[in-house]
Short mmCIF file of C-alpha atoms and ligand atoms in Angstrom, two decimals:
data_model
loop_
_atom_site.label_atom_id
_atom_site.label_comp_id
_atom_site.label_asym_id
_atom_site.label_seq_id
_atom_site.Cartn_x
_atom_site.Cartn_y
_atom_site.Cartn_z
CA MET X 607 53.79 -65.02 72.61
CA LYS X 608 54.69 -66.61 75.93
CA LYS X 609 55.44 -63.23 77.47
CA ILE X 610 52.00 -61.99 76.56
CA THR X 611 50.38 -64.98 78.19
CA ILE X 612 52.29 -64.41 81.42
CA LEU X 613 51.45 -60.73 81.43
CA PHE X 614 47.85 -61.57 80.87
CA GLY X 615 47.84 -64.00 83.77
CA LEU X 616 49.28 -61.38 86.09
CA LEU X 617 46.79 -58.84 84.96
CA PHE X 618 43.88 -61.13 85.57
CA ILE X 619 44.97 -61.81 89.12
CA LEU X 620 45.56 -58.12 89.77
CA LEU X 621 42.19 -57.12 88.42
CA SER X 622 40.27 -59.72 90.31
CA CYS X 623 41.95 -59.33 93.68
CA SER X 624 43.22 -55.73 93.62
CA SER X 625 46.21 -57.36 95.21
CA GLU X 626 48.70 -55.13 97.00
CA ASN X 627 51.70 -57.39 96.91
CA THR X 628 52.97 -56.47 93.48
CA LYS X 629 56.34 -55.16 94.71
CA GLU X 630 58.21 -58.32 93.85
CA GLU X 631 57.17 -58.23 90.23
CA GLU X 632 60.14 -57.44 88.05
CA ASN X 633 58.18 -55.62 85.38
CA ASN X 634 57.50 -51.97 86.27
CA SER X 635 54.46 -51.83 84.06
CA VAL X 636 52.74 -54.32 86.33
CA ASP X 637 52.15 -51.62 88.95
CA SER X 638 50.09 -49.63 86.53
CA LEU X 639 47.90 -52.67 86.04
CA ASN X 640 46.76 -52.54 89.65
CA TYR X 641 43.40 -51.00 89.03
CA PRO X 642 40.84 -51.47 91.80
CA GLU X 643 37.51 -52.63 90.47
CA SER X 644 35.44 -49.90 92.11
CA ASN X 645 37.59 -47.31 90.33
CA ILE X 646 36.91 -48.64 86.85
CA TRP X 647 35.50 -45.52 85.26
CA TRP X 648 32.86 -47.15 83.10
CA ASN X 649 31.04 -48.49 86.14
CA ASP X 650 29.89 -44.94 86.92
CA THR X 651 29.24 -43.93 83.34
CA VAL X 652 26.02 -43.46 81.39
CA PHE X 653 26.82 -43.54 77.68
CA TYR X 654 24.99 -41.78 74.87
CA GLU X 655 25.21 -43.28 71.39
CA ILE X 656 25.52 -40.71 68.60
CA PHE X 657 25.09 -41.10 64.85
CA ILE X 658 27.05 -38.02 63.78
CA ARG X 659 25.24 -37.57 60.44
CA SER X 660 21.98 -37.09 62.35
CA PHE X 661 22.94 -35.20 65.51
CA TYR X 662 23.50 -31.54 64.61
CA ASP X 663 24.56 -29.81 61.40
CA SER X 664 26.93 -26.90 62.14
CA ASN X 665 27.55 -25.77 58.55
CA ASN X 666 24.12 -26.27 56.97
CA ASP X 667 24.94 -28.87 54.36
CA GLY X 668 22.16 -31.12 55.66
CA ARG X 669 24.53 -33.52 57.43
CA GLY X 670 25.44 -33.59 61.09
CA ASP X 671 29.13 -33.12 61.87
CA ILE X 672 31.76 -33.05 64.62
CA ASN X 673 31.52 -29.31 65.20
CA GLY X 674 27.78 -29.85 65.53
CA ILE X 675 28.40 -32.21 68.46
CA ILE X 676 30.75 -29.64 70.04
CA GLU X 677 28.01 -27.00 69.76
CA LYS X 678 25.58 -29.33 71.50
CA LEU X 679 27.88 -30.59 74.26
CA ASP X 680 26.24 -28.37 76.85
CA TYR X 681 23.01 -30.20 76.06
CA LEU X 682 24.66 -33.52 76.89
CA ASN X 683 26.67 -32.35 79.90
CA ASP X 684 27.71 -28.77 80.62
CA GLY X 685 30.37 -29.90 83.08
CA ASP X 686 28.65 -28.11 85.97
CA PRO X 687 27.12 -30.50 88.51
CA ASN X 688 24.93 -27.68 89.88
CA THR X 689 22.93 -27.13 86.69
CA ASN X 690 20.11 -29.39 85.53
CA SER X 691 19.47 -28.03 82.06
CA ASP X 692 21.64 -30.81 80.61
CA LEU X 693 20.98 -34.49 80.14
CA GLY X 694 23.92 -35.41 82.36
CA ILE X 695 25.48 -38.27 80.40
CA ASN X 696 29.22 -38.76 81.00
CA GLY X 697 30.19 -41.00 78.11
CA ILE X 698 29.69 -40.81 74.35
CA TRP X 699 29.83 -43.65 71.84
CA LEU X 700 30.37 -42.26 68.37
CA MET X 701 29.26 -44.46 65.51
CA PRO X 702 31.93 -44.70 62.74
CA ILE X 703 33.88 -41.48 62.20
CA SER X 704 36.23 -42.52 59.39
CA PRO X 705 35.93 -42.01 55.62
CA SER X 706 33.49 -44.42 54.01
CA PRO X 707 31.48 -44.71 50.79
CA SER X 708 28.29 -45.46 52.79
CA TYR X 709 26.06 -43.09 54.76
CA HIS X 710 26.51 -45.19 57.95
CA GLY X 711 30.28 -45.64 57.79
CA TYR X 712 30.52 -49.33 58.74
CA ASP X 713 32.79 -49.91 55.71
CA ILE X 714 35.95 -47.89 56.16
CA ILE X 715 38.42 -46.73 53.51
CA ASP X 716 40.95 -44.99 55.79
CA TYR X 717 41.32 -46.09 59.42
CA LYS X 718 43.39 -43.06 60.48
CA GLU X 719 41.24 -40.28 59.14
CA ILE X 720 37.94 -38.53 59.78
CA ASN X 721 35.11 -38.63 57.27
CA PRO X 722 35.43 -35.24 55.49
CA GLU X 723 31.63 -34.88 55.61
CA TYR X 724 31.96 -34.86 59.43
CA GLY X 725 35.04 -32.62 59.73
CA THR X 726 38.79 -32.93 60.22
CA LEU X 727 41.15 -34.63 62.65
CA ASN X 728 41.63 -31.22 64.27
CA ASP X 729 37.89 -30.88 64.79
CA PHE X 730 37.92 -34.34 66.34
CA ARG X 731 40.82 -33.51 68.69
CA ASN X 732 38.83 -30.45 69.70
CA LEU X 733 35.79 -32.56 70.44
CA ILE X 734 37.84 -34.89 72.64
CA LYS X 735 39.31 -31.93 74.52
CA GLU X 736 35.90 -30.29 75.04
CA CYS X 737 34.41 -33.60 76.21
CA HIS X 738 37.20 -34.27 78.67
CA GLN X 739 36.84 -30.77 80.11
CA ARG X 740 33.21 -31.60 80.87
CA GLY X 741 34.01 -34.99 82.36
CA ILE X 742 32.71 -36.88 79.33
CA LYS X 743 34.59 -39.96 78.09
CA VAL X 744 34.55 -40.70 74.36
CA ILE X 745 34.62 -44.10 72.71
CA ILE X 746 34.58 -44.70 68.97
CA ASP X 747 33.22 -47.47 66.82
CA PHE X 748 35.99 -49.87 65.86
CA VAL X 749 35.01 -51.60 62.63
CA GLY X 750 37.79 -54.12 62.13
CA ASN X 751 36.17 -57.34 60.95
CA HIS X 752 35.96 -55.95 57.44
CA SER X 753 37.01 -52.89 55.49
CA SER X 754 35.34 -51.29 52.50
CA ASP X 755 36.11 -52.92 49.14
CA GLN X 756 37.36 -49.44 48.22
CA HIS X 757 40.06 -49.47 50.91
CA PRO X 758 43.55 -49.28 49.32
CA TRP X 759 44.43 -52.50 51.20
CA PHE X 760 41.70 -54.39 49.39
CA LYS X 761 42.45 -52.82 46.01
CA SER X 762 46.06 -53.85 46.41
CA SER X 763 44.96 -57.32 47.56
CA VAL X 764 42.85 -57.70 44.41
CA GLU X 765 45.89 -56.85 42.33
CA GLY X 766 47.78 -59.70 43.96
CA SER X 767 50.39 -57.61 45.78
CA SER X 768 52.07 -58.45 49.10
CA LYS X 769 48.67 -57.53 50.65
CA ARG X 770 47.00 -60.46 48.87
CA ASN X 771 46.70 -62.36 52.18
CA TRP X 772 45.29 -59.41 54.12
CA TYR X 773 41.93 -60.72 52.87
CA ARG X 774 40.73 -64.27 52.24
CA TRP X 775 40.87 -65.61 48.69
CA SER X 776 39.98 -68.90 47.08
CA THR X 777 40.57 -69.94 43.46
CA THR X 778 37.36 -71.98 43.48
CA LYS X 779 34.10 -71.06 45.14
CA PRO X 780 33.82 -72.87 48.51
CA ASN X 781 30.64 -74.87 48.83
CA TYR X 782 28.94 -73.19 51.81
CA LYS X 783 26.92 -70.11 52.71
CA GLY X 784 27.06 -67.70 55.64
CA PRO X 785 25.47 -68.03 59.10
CA TRP X 786 22.13 -66.62 57.92
CA GLY X 787 22.19 -68.35 54.53
CA GLN X 788 23.79 -65.43 52.69
CA GLU X 789 26.43 -65.57 49.93
CA VAL X 790 29.83 -64.99 51.54
CA TRP X 791 32.21 -65.78 48.66
CA HIS X 792 32.24 -63.05 46.04
CA LYS X 793 33.82 -63.26 42.59
CA LYS X 794 36.57 -60.83 41.62
CA ASN X 795 38.62 -61.38 38.47
CA ASN X 796 39.33 -65.14 38.47
CA ALA X 797 39.00 -65.78 42.19
CA TYR X 798 36.62 -65.49 45.15
CA TYR X 799 37.01 -63.39 48.29
CA TYR X 800 35.21 -63.75 51.61
CA GLY X 801 32.83 -61.04 52.87
CA ALA X 802 30.38 -62.17 55.54
CA PHE X 803 28.10 -59.14 55.43
CA TRP X 804 28.25 -57.95 51.82
CA SER X 805 30.52 -57.93 48.77
CA GLY X 806 31.33 -54.28 49.59
CA MET X 807 32.66 -55.34 53.01
CA PRO X 808 35.49 -57.88 52.50
CA ASP X 809 36.58 -59.54 55.78
CA LEU X 810 40.14 -58.83 56.88
CA ASN X 811 42.25 -61.93 57.41
CA TYR X 812 43.22 -62.08 61.10
CA SER X 813 45.08 -65.34 60.64
CA ASN X 814 47.69 -63.06 59.07
CA ILE X 815 49.88 -61.53 61.81
CA GLU X 816 50.50 -58.45 59.64
CA VAL X 817 46.80 -57.58 59.82
CA THR X 818 46.70 -58.13 63.58
CA ASN X 819 49.76 -55.90 64.04
CA GLU X 820 48.25 -53.19 61.87
CA ILE X 821 45.07 -53.20 63.96
CA LYS X 822 47.07 -53.03 67.19
CA ASN X 823 48.90 -49.98 65.81
CA LEU X 824 45.56 -48.37 65.01
CA ILE X 825 44.33 -48.96 68.55
CA LYS X 826 47.52 -47.31 69.84
CA TYR X 827 47.06 -44.43 67.43
CA TRP X 828 43.48 -43.60 68.46
CA TYR X 829 44.16 -44.14 72.16
CA GLN X 830 47.61 -42.55 72.57
CA ASP X 831 47.73 -39.91 69.83
CA ILE X 832 44.09 -38.88 69.46
CA LYS X 833 43.13 -39.64 73.10
CA VAL X 834 39.85 -41.49 72.75
CA ASP X 835 38.97 -43.42 75.93
CA GLY X 836 37.96 -46.67 74.33
CA PHE X 837 36.27 -48.58 71.56
CA ARG X 838 32.95 -50.17 70.75
CA VAL X 839 33.94 -53.19 68.70
CA ASP X 840 31.72 -54.11 65.78
CA ALA X 841 30.96 -57.71 64.73
CA VAL X 842 33.20 -59.35 67.37
CA LYS X 843 32.01 -62.93 66.86
CA HIS X 844 32.78 -62.86 63.12
CA TRP X 845 36.50 -62.18 63.54
CA ILE X 846 38.18 -65.38 62.29
CA GLU X 847 36.49 -68.10 60.26
CA GLU X 848 37.40 -71.79 60.43
CA GLY X 849 36.13 -73.05 57.07
CA SER X 850 32.34 -73.13 57.07
CA ASN X 851 32.40 -72.48 60.82
CA GLN X 852 32.15 -68.69 60.74
CA GLU X 853 30.95 -67.45 64.15
CA ASN X 854 32.35 -67.74 67.68
CA THR X 855 35.25 -69.91 66.53
CA THR X 856 38.08 -70.96 68.83
CA SER X 857 40.45 -68.84 66.72
CA THR X 858 38.22 -65.83 67.31
CA LEU X 859 38.12 -66.40 71.08
CA ASN X 860 41.91 -66.83 71.17
CA TRP X 861 42.48 -63.70 69.12
CA TRP X 862 40.46 -61.59 71.55
CA ARG X 863 42.32 -63.02 74.53
CA ASP X 864 45.58 -61.94 72.94
CA LEU X 865 44.17 -58.49 72.20
CA TYR X 866 42.98 -58.10 75.80
CA ALA X 867 46.55 -58.61 77.03
CA PHE X 868 47.71 -56.07 74.44
CA GLN X 869 45.21 -53.36 75.34
CA LYS X 870 45.55 -53.79 79.12
CA ASN X 871 49.30 -53.68 78.82
CA LEU X 872 48.95 -50.43 76.88
CA ASP X 873 46.73 -48.99 79.63
CA PRO X 874 44.28 -50.78 81.95
CA SER X 875 41.83 -47.90 81.68
CA ILE X 876 41.19 -48.41 77.95
CA MET X 877 37.66 -49.69 77.59
CA MET X 878 36.61 -52.14 74.92
CA VAL X 879 32.92 -53.00 74.70
CA GLY X 880 31.95 -55.65 72.20
CA GLU X 881 28.97 -56.18 69.96
CA VAL X 882 28.33 -59.92 70.18
CA TRP X 883 24.77 -60.19 68.91
CA SER X 884 23.99 -63.55 70.50
CA SER X 885 22.43 -65.19 73.52
CA SER X 886 23.81 -64.41 76.98
CA SER X 887 25.62 -67.77 77.15
CA GLU X 888 27.56 -66.96 73.95
CA ILE X 889 28.21 -63.35 74.93
CA VAL X 890 29.72 -64.24 78.30
CA LYS X 891 32.62 -66.05 76.60
CA TYR X 892 33.85 -62.70 75.33
CA SER X 893 33.50 -60.82 78.60
CA ASP X 894 36.13 -60.05 81.19
CA ASP X 895 39.25 -61.61 79.71
CA ARG X 896 38.67 -60.95 76.01
CA LEU X 897 36.82 -57.67 75.88
CA ASP X 898 36.12 -55.58 78.97
CA TYR X 899 32.44 -56.33 78.53
CA CYS X 900 29.79 -56.79 75.86
CA PHE X 901 26.29 -55.55 75.16
CA GLU X 902 23.50 -57.68 76.66
CA PHE X 903 20.98 -58.09 73.84
CA ASP X 904 18.65 -60.46 75.71
CA LEU X 905 18.37 -58.01 78.61
CA SER X 906 17.37 -55.23 76.26
CA SER X 907 14.49 -57.25 74.78
CA SER X 908 13.50 -58.41 78.30
CA ILE X 909 13.14 -54.79 79.45
CA ILE X 910 11.22 -53.71 76.34
CA ASN X 911 8.87 -56.72 76.48
CA ALA X 912 8.25 -56.39 80.22
CA VAL X 913 7.22 -52.76 79.84
CA LYS X 914 5.21 -53.37 76.67
CA ASN X 915 3.26 -56.25 78.21
CA ASN X 916 2.96 -54.88 81.77
CA SER X 917 4.60 -58.08 82.99
CA PHE X 918 8.05 -58.44 84.53
CA GLY X 919 8.31 -62.21 85.13
CA ASN X 920 10.83 -62.88 82.35
CA LEU X 921 12.79 -59.75 83.17
CA LYS X 922 13.12 -60.86 86.77
CA SER X 923 14.56 -64.24 85.81
CA LYS X 924 16.87 -62.60 83.23
CA ILE X 925 18.28 -60.28 85.90
CA SER X 926 18.92 -63.20 88.24
CA GLU X 927 20.53 -65.20 85.44
CA LEU X 928 22.86 -62.32 84.53
CA GLN X 929 23.90 -61.89 88.17
CA GLY X 930 25.21 -65.44 88.10
CA LEU X 931 26.67 -65.24 84.61
CA TYR X 932 28.73 -62.05 84.50
CA PRO X 933 31.35 -61.09 87.09
CA ASN X 934 30.57 -57.75 88.77
CA SER X 935 27.72 -56.90 86.39
CA GLN X 936 30.14 -56.28 83.55
CA TYR X 937 27.74 -55.97 80.62
CA GLY X 938 26.35 -53.13 78.56
CA SER X 939 22.63 -52.44 78.96
CA PHE X 940 20.40 -50.54 76.55
CA LEU X 941 16.84 -50.30 75.31
CA THR X 942 17.70 -50.10 71.61
CA ASN X 943 20.67 -49.24 69.41
CA HIS X 944 21.11 -48.09 65.80
CA ASP X 945 20.22 -51.56 64.48
CA GLN X 946 16.79 -51.85 66.12
CA ASN X 947 13.39 -50.22 65.81
CA ARG X 948 13.25 -47.33 68.25
CA SER X 949 12.00 -48.04 71.77
CA PHE X 950 9.04 -45.61 71.55
CA GLU X 951 7.75 -47.64 68.59
CA GLN X 952 8.31 -50.99 70.29
CA ILE X 953 6.74 -49.91 73.58
CA GLY X 954 3.62 -48.68 71.77
CA TYR X 955 3.90 -44.87 71.78
CA ASN X 956 3.27 -44.66 75.52
CA LEU X 957 5.24 -42.00 77.41
CA ASN X 958 4.60 -43.41 80.89
CA LYS X 959 5.84 -46.81 79.76
CA SER X 960 8.86 -45.16 78.12
CA LYS X 961 9.63 -43.57 81.50
CA LEU X 962 9.39 -46.95 83.19
CA ALA X 963 11.76 -48.45 80.59
CA ALA X 964 14.24 -45.63 81.31
CA SER X 965 13.87 -46.14 85.09
CA LEU X 966 14.70 -49.83 84.69
CA LEU X 967 17.65 -49.22 82.36
CA LEU X 968 19.11 -46.61 84.70
CA THR X 969 18.63 -48.39 88.04
CA LEU X 970 19.43 -52.01 87.12
CA PRO X 971 22.97 -53.43 87.03
CA GLY X 972 24.90 -53.08 83.75
CA ILE X 973 26.62 -50.16 82.04
CA PRO X 974 23.75 -48.21 80.44
CA TYR X 975 23.69 -46.78 76.90
CA VAL X 976 21.04 -44.33 75.70
CA TYR X 977 20.55 -44.11 71.95
CA TYR X 978 20.33 -40.48 70.79
CA GLY X 979 16.70 -39.31 70.56
CA GLU X 980 15.44 -42.01 72.92
CA GLU X 981 15.11 -39.30 75.58
CA ILE X 982 12.66 -37.33 73.41
CA ALA X 983 10.58 -40.29 72.18
CA MET X 984 11.88 -40.23 68.63
CA LEU X 985 10.11 -42.57 66.25
CA GLY X 986 11.68 -44.95 63.76
CA LYS X 987 11.12 -48.33 62.20
CA LYS X 988 13.40 -50.07 59.71
CA PRO X 989 14.75 -49.55 57.04
CA ASP X 990 17.91 -48.57 58.94
CA GLU X 991 17.93 -44.99 57.65
CA ASP X 992 14.63 -44.41 59.46
CA ILE X 993 15.92 -45.52 62.87
CA ARG X 994 18.83 -43.07 62.41
CA LYS X 995 16.93 -39.88 61.53
CA PRO X 996 17.96 -36.29 62.35
CA MET X 997 17.70 -35.25 65.99
CA GLN X 998 14.65 -33.16 66.91
CA TRP X 999 15.98 -30.05 68.62
CA SER X 1000 13.01 -27.69 68.30
CA ASP X 1001 9.83 -27.00 66.34
CA ALA X 1002 11.78 -24.81 63.89
CA ILE X 1003 12.14 -25.80 60.25
CA TYR X 1004 13.94 -29.15 59.94
CA GLY X 1005 13.54 -29.57 63.68
CA GLY X 1006 16.38 -27.14 64.35
CA PHE X 1007 18.78 -29.81 63.05
CA SER X 1008 19.92 -27.77 60.04
CA ASN X 1009 18.89 -24.79 57.98
CA SER X 1010 18.96 -26.79 54.80
CA ASN X 1011 17.25 -29.96 53.66
CA PRO X 1012 18.56 -32.79 55.90
CA TRP X 1013 20.09 -35.98 54.44
CA ARG X 1014 16.95 -37.80 55.63
CA ASN X 1015 13.50 -36.38 56.42
CA LEU X 1016 12.65 -35.77 60.05
CA ASN X 1017 10.00 -37.71 61.91
CA ASN X 1018 6.71 -35.93 61.64
CA ASN X 1019 6.30 -35.96 65.44
CA TYR X 1020 9.04 -33.36 65.90
CA LEU X 1021 6.62 -30.47 66.50
CA GLU X 1022 5.45 -32.17 69.67
CA TYR X 1023 8.54 -34.16 70.63
CA ASN X 1024 11.62 -31.98 70.59
CA VAL X 1025 14.41 -31.02 73.00
CA GLU X 1026 13.40 -27.39 73.45
CA LYS X 1027 9.80 -28.17 74.35
CA MET X 1028 10.49 -31.22 76.51
CA GLN X 1029 13.25 -29.53 78.51
CA LYS X 1030 10.71 -26.94 79.71
CA ASP X 1031 8.27 -29.57 80.95
CA LYS X 1032 9.24 -31.04 84.33
CA ASN X 1033 7.09 -34.11 83.67
CA SER X 1034 8.40 -34.87 80.20
CA LEU X 1035 10.26 -38.01 79.19
CA TRP X 1036 13.35 -35.81 78.71
CA SER X 1037 13.17 -34.54 82.31
CA HIS X 1038 12.76 -38.11 83.49
CA TYR X 1039 15.90 -39.21 81.66
CA SER X 1040 17.83 -36.19 82.95
CA LYS X 1041 16.78 -36.96 86.53
CA PHE X 1042 17.59 -40.68 86.39
CA ILE X 1043 20.87 -40.27 84.51
CA LYS X 1044 22.11 -37.85 87.18
CA LEU X 1045 20.90 -40.12 89.94
CA ARG X 1046 23.02 -42.88 88.47
CA THR X 1047 26.19 -40.93 87.71
CA LYS X 1048 26.22 -39.37 91.20
CA ASN X 1049 25.30 -42.40 93.23
CA LYS X 1050 27.41 -45.56 93.50
CA VAL X 1051 24.56 -47.47 95.13
CA ILE X 1052 22.59 -47.09 91.90
CA SER X 1053 25.52 -47.44 89.48
CA GLN X 1054 27.48 -50.22 91.19
CA GLY X 1055 25.23 -51.66 93.89
CA LYS X 1056 24.52 -55.38 94.01
CA VAL X 1057 20.87 -56.10 93.36
CA LYS X 1058 18.54 -58.17 95.54
CA ILE X 1059 15.07 -58.73 94.12
CA LEU X 1060 12.20 -58.61 96.65
CA GLU X 1061 8.83 -60.33 96.57
CA SER X 1062 5.58 -58.38 96.72
CA ASN X 1063 1.98 -59.43 97.37
CA ASN X 1064 1.04 -57.46 94.25
CA THR X 1065 1.99 -58.90 90.85
CA ASP X 1066 2.35 -55.42 89.35
CA ILE X 1067 4.99 -54.30 91.83
CA PHE X 1068 8.63 -55.02 90.95
CA ALA X 1069 11.00 -54.12 93.79
CA TYR X 1070 14.68 -54.54 94.53
CA ILE X 1071 17.26 -53.32 96.95
CA LYS X 1072 20.64 -52.13 95.73
CA SER X 1073 23.58 -52.22 98.13
CA PHE X 1074 27.03 -50.70 97.87
CA GLU X 1075 29.45 -50.78 100.79
CA ASN X 1076 27.21 -49.82 103.74
CA SER X 1077 24.54 -47.97 101.77
CA ASN X 1078 21.22 -49.37 100.60
CA MET X 1079 18.42 -48.11 98.37
CA LEU X 1080 15.00 -49.54 97.63
CA ILE X 1081 13.64 -49.24 94.09
CA ILE X 1082 9.96 -49.94 93.38
CA HIS X 1083 8.41 -49.99 89.89
CA ASN X 1084 4.69 -50.12 89.15
CA PHE X 1085 4.15 -52.17 85.96
CA SER X 1086 0.42 -51.54 85.97
CA SER X 1087 -1.51 -48.99 83.92
CA LEU X 1088 -3.37 -48.18 87.16
CA ASP X 1089 -2.22 -46.35 90.28
CA LYS X 1090 -1.58 -48.69 93.22
CA LYS X 1091 -2.73 -47.79 96.71
CA SER X 1092 -2.13 -50.82 98.82
CA PHE X 1093 0.61 -53.42 98.66
CA SER X 1094 3.42 -54.86 100.69
CA ILE X 1095 6.99 -55.89 99.96
CA ASN X 1096 8.85 -58.65 101.78
CA ILE X 1097 12.11 -57.34 103.08
CA ASN X 1098 13.21 -60.40 104.95
CA ASN X 1099 16.30 -61.87 103.31
CA SER X 1100 17.03 -58.46 101.86
CA ALA X 1101 20.57 -57.19 102.24
CA LEU X 1102 19.49 -55.38 105.42
CA SER X 1103 20.54 -56.54 108.86
CA ALA X 1104 17.91 -56.63 111.62
CA GLY X 1105 17.14 -53.25 113.13
CA ASN X 1106 15.04 -50.13 112.85
CA TYR X 1107 15.06 -48.17 109.59
CA ASN X 1108 13.68 -45.07 107.90
CA PHE X 1109 12.83 -45.12 104.21
CA ASN X 1110 13.11 -41.70 102.51
CA GLU X 1111 11.87 -41.29 98.95
CA ILE X 1112 14.39 -39.16 97.04
CA PHE X 1113 12.12 -37.44 94.50
CA ASN X 1114 8.83 -36.71 96.30
CA ASN X 1115 10.19 -36.60 99.87
CA SER X 1116 7.65 -39.09 101.21
CA LYS X 1117 8.84 -41.11 104.20
CA ILE X 1118 8.22 -44.38 105.93
CA ASP X 1119 9.75 -44.09 109.37
CA GLY X 1120 10.52 -46.58 112.09
CA VAL X 1121 10.38 -49.79 110.07
CA GLU X 1122 11.43 -52.73 112.22
CA ILE X 1123 13.27 -55.30 110.13
CA SER X 1124 13.43 -58.83 111.42
CA SER X 1125 13.51 -62.24 109.76
CA SER X 1126 9.90 -61.97 108.51
CA SER X 1127 9.40 -58.30 107.80
CA LYS X 1128 7.06 -56.69 105.33
CA LEU X 1129 7.10 -53.12 104.17
CA ASN X 1130 3.52 -51.91 103.91
CA PHE X 1131 2.35 -49.26 101.50
CA GLU X 1132 -1.15 -48.13 102.37
CA ASN X 1133 -2.66 -44.77 101.78
CA GLU X 1134 -5.88 -42.99 100.87
CA SER X 1135 -4.19 -41.07 98.08
CA SER X 1136 -2.26 -43.15 95.56
CA VAL X 1137 1.02 -44.49 96.81
CA ILE X 1138 2.58 -45.26 93.42
CA LYS X 1139 1.21 -43.96 90.15
CA LYS X 1140 0.87 -46.00 86.98
CA HIS X 1141 4.29 -46.96 85.57
CA GLU X 1142 5.94 -44.85 88.24
CA THR X 1143 9.24 -45.62 89.98
CA LEU X 1144 9.92 -44.79 93.63
CA ILE X 1145 13.43 -44.75 95.05
CA PHE X 1146 14.09 -44.77 98.79
CA ASN X 1147 17.26 -44.11 100.71
CA ILE X 1148 17.35 -46.64 103.53
CA ILE X 1149 18.69 -45.19 106.76
CA LYS X 1150 19.34 -47.30 109.83
CA ASN X 1151 18.27 -45.63 113.09
CA1 LIG Z 924 27.33 -30.51 58.21
CA1 LIG Z 925 24.93 -29.84 84.65
CA1 LIG Z 926 35.81 -62.23 59.82
#
């Protein structure tokens, strides 16, 4: 235990300082922990979240599968930086892949296997190989807080074997409910077991070192043997209960600190991103030295609400708050995930606003995640099955997803909103995503730059400069439903030193030359024709003369 703590301490120092003087350290493995921050691969990654059952059906049984993803990899990223027919993502998050009695898979019955409806372990190894050849990293959902009640561990625990204490049992029913008022103690034979989410999902007992060791072995297995690049960890804050105190307990925080030392000692480039569905101030406790980073739920609703309401005030303060809260912008950003109504629904079925939401997601700090179908304006409101519907590939029968009746009906907007049609249209939402994803993955100013928000004389104009090393870019969003022809932006106190600059827009090639920047400079946008269209985003390279 002590050794782990020391290792962890070393690692933390190495990660934060990229220190060079590691020679004296006696442990050889320490050298491999020297991992300069700017080289951390996920900082240049745009992830794409896939629900396998709904992505593409390769064998026409109505369910998406692993070979279906392999067939569609060229859609996601063909591995050729000179082609633009692909979306350009360079990371994939796969929702649960293991055998499960449920359609979603968040209750696992075998942690080392692949759901036979999705394929085999060989298919999965193939997928990893094909992804890596294209420069795509793959992370998998890690559902460890609970198993299925049909997992052999639980069955054996019920029978009172040596696995009895792998789950939590009580002879009498404890007198409290769960965090949202739900029943958490479920009767089985003459005793009660704990399951925070549902009786079919009994919580594993992480106060038992055997369970912790088993999970560590599974992490090793998927990382070293199967070669996934990391894990999206489900239900992080529910890990260890302390009586009726069931979320964000000290035991939970301590457990994740121990696991961080374990995973970084295994390999510093493993990535663990956590789902802590809480406020930013709760989430930050799990970042950096417990998990690599966590998803920022408040940011996601701030982006959606700002775009929906044509008003970015709250978003602006959220961005500033996060800059102070998280070291080096280590948080996951997204518009929606598989647990939320789809963004096109929330934003109000407006394609220009959906483009603006994408522009924000892909130019702001954070590690961005795109939920499959978001790029083609898929619809979906709860129940959960309806926010996880089959992907709309074309206007063919069943949207080109399968040749037989899909496990869930397609959205009826698939004739208009589908990959094939939207790829051909340079102004489509799909083309917008493709353009901005590539901008981000190829440009460290956009992916890793520090952000400095600028003031404008126009309340619809949201502008910021991003700076990385000696490069700077200006990003301007129009939150109005009207084109804007005349406005100015204050660039004093921006990251720019005094001098003379040219501003070159990267998409439409417009230019503002010879801008003198001093302590009280304004950048003026004035033109007869519209300068920035409704909900448009302009991005300028800033070149010092
Ligand atoms: Ca299938
Ligand atoms: Ca390409
Ligand atoms: Ca738990």
